[in-house]
Short mmCIF file of C-alpha atoms in Angstrom, two decimals:
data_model
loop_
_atom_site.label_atom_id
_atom_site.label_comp_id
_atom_site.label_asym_id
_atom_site.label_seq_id
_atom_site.Cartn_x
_atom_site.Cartn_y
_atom_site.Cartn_z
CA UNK A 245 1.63 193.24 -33.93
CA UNK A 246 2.34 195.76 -30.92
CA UNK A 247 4.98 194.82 -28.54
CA UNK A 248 2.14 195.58 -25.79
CA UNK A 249 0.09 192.97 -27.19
CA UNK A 250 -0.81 189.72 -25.94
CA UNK A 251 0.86 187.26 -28.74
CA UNK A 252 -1.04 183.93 -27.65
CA UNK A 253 -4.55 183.23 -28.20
CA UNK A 254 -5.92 179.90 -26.72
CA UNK A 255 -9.35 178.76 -28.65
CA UNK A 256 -11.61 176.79 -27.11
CA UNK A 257 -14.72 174.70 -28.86
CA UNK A 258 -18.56 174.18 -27.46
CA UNK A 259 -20.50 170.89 -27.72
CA UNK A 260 -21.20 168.39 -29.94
CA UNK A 261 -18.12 169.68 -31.49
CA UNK A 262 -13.95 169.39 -31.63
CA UNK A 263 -11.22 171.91 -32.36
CA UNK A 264 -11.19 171.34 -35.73
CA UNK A 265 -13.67 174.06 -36.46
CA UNK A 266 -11.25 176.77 -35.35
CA UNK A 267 -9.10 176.11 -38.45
CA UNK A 268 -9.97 178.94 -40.14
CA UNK A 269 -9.99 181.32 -37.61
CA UNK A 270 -6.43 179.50 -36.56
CA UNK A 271 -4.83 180.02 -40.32
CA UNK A 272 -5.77 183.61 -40.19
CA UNK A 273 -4.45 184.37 -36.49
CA UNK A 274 -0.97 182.49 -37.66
CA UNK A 275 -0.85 183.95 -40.87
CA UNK A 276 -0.73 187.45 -38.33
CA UNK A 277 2.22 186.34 -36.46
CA UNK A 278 -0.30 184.99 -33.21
CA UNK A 279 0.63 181.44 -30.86
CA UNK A 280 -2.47 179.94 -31.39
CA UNK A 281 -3.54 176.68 -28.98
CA UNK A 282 -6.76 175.00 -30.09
CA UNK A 283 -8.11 173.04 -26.79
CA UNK A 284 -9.55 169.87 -27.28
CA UNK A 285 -12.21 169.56 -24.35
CA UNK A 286 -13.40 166.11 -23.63
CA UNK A 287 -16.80 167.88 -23.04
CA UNK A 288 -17.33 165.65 -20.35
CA UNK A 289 -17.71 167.96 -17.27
CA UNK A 290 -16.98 171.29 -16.95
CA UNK A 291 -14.16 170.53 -14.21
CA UNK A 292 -12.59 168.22 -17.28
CA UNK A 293 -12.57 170.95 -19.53
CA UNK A 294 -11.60 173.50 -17.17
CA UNK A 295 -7.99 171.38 -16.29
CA UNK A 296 -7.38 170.75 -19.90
CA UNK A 297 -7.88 174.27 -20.61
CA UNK A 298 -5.53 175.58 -18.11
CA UNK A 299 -2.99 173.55 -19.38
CA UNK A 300 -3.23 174.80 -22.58
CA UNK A 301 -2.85 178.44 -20.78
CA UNK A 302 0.15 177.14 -19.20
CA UNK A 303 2.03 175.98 -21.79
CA UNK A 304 1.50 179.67 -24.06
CA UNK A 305 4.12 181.60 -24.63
CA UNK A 306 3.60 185.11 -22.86
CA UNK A 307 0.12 186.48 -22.49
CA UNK A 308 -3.50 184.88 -23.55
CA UNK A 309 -6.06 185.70 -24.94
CA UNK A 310 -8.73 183.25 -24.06
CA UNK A 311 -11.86 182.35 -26.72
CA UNK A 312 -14.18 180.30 -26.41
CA UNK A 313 -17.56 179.61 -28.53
CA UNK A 314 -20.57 178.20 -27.33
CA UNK A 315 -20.73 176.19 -23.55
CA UNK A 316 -16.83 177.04 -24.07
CA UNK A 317 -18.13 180.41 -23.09
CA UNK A 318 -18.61 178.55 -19.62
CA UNK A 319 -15.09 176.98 -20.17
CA UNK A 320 -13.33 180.34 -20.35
CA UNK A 321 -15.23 182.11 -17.65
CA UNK A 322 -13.78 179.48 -15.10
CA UNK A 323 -10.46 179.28 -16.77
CA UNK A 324 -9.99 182.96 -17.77
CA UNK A 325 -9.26 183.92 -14.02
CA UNK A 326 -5.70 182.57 -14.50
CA UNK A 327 -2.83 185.27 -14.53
CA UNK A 328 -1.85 184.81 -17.49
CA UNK A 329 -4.64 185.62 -19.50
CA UNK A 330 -5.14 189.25 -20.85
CA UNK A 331 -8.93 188.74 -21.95
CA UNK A 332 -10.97 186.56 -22.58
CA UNK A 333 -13.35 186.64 -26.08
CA UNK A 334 -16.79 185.11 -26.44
CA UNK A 335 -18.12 183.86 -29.69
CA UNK A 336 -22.10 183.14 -29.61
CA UNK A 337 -21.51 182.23 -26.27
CA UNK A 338 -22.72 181.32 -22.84
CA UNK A 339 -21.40 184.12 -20.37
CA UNK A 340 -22.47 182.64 -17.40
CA UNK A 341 -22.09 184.78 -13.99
CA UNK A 342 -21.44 182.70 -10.63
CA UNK A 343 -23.64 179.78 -10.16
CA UNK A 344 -24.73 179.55 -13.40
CA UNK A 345 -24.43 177.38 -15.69
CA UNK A 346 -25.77 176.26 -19.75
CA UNK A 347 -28.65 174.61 -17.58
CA UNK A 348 -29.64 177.50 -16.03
CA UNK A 349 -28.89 179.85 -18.54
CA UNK A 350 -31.20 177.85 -21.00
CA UNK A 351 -33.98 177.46 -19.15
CA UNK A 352 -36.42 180.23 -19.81
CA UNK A 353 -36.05 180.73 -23.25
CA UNK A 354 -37.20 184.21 -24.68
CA UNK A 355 -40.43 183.98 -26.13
CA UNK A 356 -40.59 183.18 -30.12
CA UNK A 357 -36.72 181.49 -29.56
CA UNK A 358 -35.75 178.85 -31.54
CA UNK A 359 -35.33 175.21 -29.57
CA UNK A 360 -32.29 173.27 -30.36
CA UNK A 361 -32.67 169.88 -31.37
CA UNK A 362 -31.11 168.09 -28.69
CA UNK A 363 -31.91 164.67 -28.23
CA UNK A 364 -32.85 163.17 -24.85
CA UNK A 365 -29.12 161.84 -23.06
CA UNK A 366 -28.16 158.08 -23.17
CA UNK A 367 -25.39 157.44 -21.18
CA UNK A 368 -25.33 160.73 -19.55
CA UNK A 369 -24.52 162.55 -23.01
CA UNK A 370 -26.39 164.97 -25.37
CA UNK A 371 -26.30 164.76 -29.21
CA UNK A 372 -27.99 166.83 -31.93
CA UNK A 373 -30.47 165.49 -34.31
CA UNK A 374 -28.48 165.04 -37.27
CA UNK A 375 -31.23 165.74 -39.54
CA UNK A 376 -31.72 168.85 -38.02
CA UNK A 377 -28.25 169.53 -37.25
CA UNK A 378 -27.77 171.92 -40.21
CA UNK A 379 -30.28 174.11 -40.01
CA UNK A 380 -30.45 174.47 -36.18
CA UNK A 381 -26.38 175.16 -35.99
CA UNK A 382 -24.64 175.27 -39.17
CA UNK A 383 -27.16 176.84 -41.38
CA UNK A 384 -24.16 178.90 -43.04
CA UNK A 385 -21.33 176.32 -43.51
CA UNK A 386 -21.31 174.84 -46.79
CA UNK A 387 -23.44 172.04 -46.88
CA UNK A 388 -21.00 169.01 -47.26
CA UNK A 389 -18.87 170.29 -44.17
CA UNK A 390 -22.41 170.87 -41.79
CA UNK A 391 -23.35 167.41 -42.67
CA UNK A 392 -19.55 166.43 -41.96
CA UNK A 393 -19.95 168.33 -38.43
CA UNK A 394 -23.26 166.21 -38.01
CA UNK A 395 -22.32 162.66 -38.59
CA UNK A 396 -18.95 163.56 -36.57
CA UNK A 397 -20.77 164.97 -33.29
CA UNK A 398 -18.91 164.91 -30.45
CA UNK A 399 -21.49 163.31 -27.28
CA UNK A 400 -21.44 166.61 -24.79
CA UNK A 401 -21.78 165.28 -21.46
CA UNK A 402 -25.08 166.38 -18.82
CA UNK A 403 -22.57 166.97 -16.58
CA UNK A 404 -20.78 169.60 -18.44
CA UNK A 405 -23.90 171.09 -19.30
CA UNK A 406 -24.88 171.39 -15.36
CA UNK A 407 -21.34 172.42 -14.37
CA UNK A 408 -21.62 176.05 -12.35
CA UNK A 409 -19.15 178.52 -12.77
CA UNK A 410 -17.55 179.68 -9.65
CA UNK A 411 -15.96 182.89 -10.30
CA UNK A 412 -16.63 184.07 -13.68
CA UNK A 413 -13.50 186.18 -15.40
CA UNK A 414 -15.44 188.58 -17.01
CA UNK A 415 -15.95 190.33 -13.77
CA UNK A 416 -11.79 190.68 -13.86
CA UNK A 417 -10.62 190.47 -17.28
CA UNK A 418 -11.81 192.86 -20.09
CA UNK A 419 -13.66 191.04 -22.37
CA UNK A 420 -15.04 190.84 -25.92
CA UNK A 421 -18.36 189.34 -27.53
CA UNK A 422 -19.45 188.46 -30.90
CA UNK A 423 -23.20 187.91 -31.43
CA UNK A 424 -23.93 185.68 -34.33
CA UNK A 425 -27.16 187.55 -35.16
CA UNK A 426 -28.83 184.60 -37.00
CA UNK A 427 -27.92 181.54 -34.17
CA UNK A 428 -30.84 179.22 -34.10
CA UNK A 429 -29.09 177.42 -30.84
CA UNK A 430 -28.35 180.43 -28.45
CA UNK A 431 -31.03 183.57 -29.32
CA UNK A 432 -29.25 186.73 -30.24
CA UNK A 433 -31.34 188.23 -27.69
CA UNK A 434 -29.94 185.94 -25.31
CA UNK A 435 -25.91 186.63 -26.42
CA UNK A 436 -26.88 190.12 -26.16
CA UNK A 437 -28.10 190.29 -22.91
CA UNK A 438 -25.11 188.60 -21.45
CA UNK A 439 -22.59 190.45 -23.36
CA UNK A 440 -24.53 193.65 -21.76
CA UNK A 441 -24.21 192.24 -18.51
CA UNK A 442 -20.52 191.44 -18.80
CA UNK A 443 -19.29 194.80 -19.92
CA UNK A 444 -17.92 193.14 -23.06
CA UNK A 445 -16.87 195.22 -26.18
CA UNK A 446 -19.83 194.05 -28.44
CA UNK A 447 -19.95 193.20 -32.44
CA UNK A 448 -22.95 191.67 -34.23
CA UNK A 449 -22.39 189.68 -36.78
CA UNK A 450 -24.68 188.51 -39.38
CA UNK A 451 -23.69 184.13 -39.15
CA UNK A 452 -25.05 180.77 -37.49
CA UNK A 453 -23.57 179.43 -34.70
CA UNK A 454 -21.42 178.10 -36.27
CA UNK A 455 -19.72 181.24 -37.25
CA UNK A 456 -16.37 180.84 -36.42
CA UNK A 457 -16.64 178.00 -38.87
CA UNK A 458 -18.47 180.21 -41.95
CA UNK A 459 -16.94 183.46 -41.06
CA UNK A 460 -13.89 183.30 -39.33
CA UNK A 461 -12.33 186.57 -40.50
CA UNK A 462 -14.81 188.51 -38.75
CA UNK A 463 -14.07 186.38 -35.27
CA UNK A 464 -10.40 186.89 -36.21
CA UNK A 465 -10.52 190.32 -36.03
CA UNK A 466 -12.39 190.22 -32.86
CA UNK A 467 -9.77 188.41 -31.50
CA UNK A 468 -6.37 190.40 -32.50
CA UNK A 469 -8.54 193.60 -31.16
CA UNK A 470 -8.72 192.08 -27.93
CA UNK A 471 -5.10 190.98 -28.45
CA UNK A 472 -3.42 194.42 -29.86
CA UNK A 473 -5.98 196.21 -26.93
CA UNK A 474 -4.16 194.64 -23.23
CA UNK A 475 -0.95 196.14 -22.53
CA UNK A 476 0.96 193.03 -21.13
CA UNK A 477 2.36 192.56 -17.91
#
């Protein structure tokens, strides 16, 4: 790893999921010598996840590299403004610009795209179908962990869901995107367009959404070329 390199990468999970999916792409990044923080969002609003996520930034040694997969897309595009991160890395991701949020960025679907399975909110929180769960998310992962990732959902709250960015960080930190070219949750054409729109350094690769979780040497490798590409302050 260059001494110019950013030697802390922060990874941050979506909803209806923990930081336990990261473990692959974690092993890999410490096996390479990286500080690797996996942020356990209460998913509750994006505010929430926003201050727990900062603190993880905080406490890393020396410069970040922020990731996040899914509505943590949203996460890091609030949090990523913080000095100390070098770039920030999206993973079949929400990219939203200012004022957006998942809500918004959901809402017209492109024609043809597959509808996740979300079922209506009780309590102010979202879950998957777990029957569908698999298919619609996880359609990669080995069959005994997706049904694992089902019947372990974590509730991801409206408000998080609704929660507007204010000043997203791709418009002031380089940034990276990998499009998971099979998601049946957010359409490729969807991850592409917002990658486009954020300037991001763009690989496709051929996964679920859950990709991190079925291929995480391909998001690992995303991540250490963001890392060994900002010169650190």
């Amino acid at each position: 790893m260059s001494n110019t390199a950013a030697k802390s990468v922060v990874l941050v999970h979506g909803g209806f999921v923990d930081g336990s999916g990261w473990d692959g792409v974690y092993q890999i990044l410490k096996k390479d010598g990286y500080d690797v923080t996996i942020v356990q969002n209460p998913t509750t609003s994006l505010a929430h996840d926003v201050t727990v996520t900062r603190r993880a930034i905080a406490a890393a040694p020396g410069n970040v590299i922020l990731v996040g997969h899914s509505y943590g897309g949203v996460v890091v595009s609030e949090a990523g403004t913080d000095p100390k991160v070098a770039g920030v890395v999206y993973i079949a991701a929400f990219a939203p610009d200012a004022g957006e949020s998942v809500s918004t960025l959901i809402a017209n679907p492109p024609p043809g795209a597959s509808v996740p399975p979300i079922l209506p909110p009780v309590d102010g929180f979202l879950m998957l179908d777990k029957a569908k769960f698999a298919a619609s998310f996880a359609a990669d992962v080995r069959p005994s962990l997706a049904s694992f990732m089902a019947d372990s959902q974590v509730p991801w709250g409206v408000a998080a869901l609704e929660g507007k960015v204010s000043a997203p960080a791709w418009k002031v930190k380089p940034s990276w995107y990998l499009v998971a070219t099979d998601d049946k949750m957010i359409p490729p054409p969807a991850q592409r367009n917002m990658a486009n729109r954020a300037g991001a350094t763009t690989v496709e690769v051929v996964g679920s959404h859950a990709v991190y979780v079925s291929n995480p040497a391909a998001v690992a490798k995303l991540i250490e070329q963001a890392a060994t590409s900002v010169v650190k302050n």
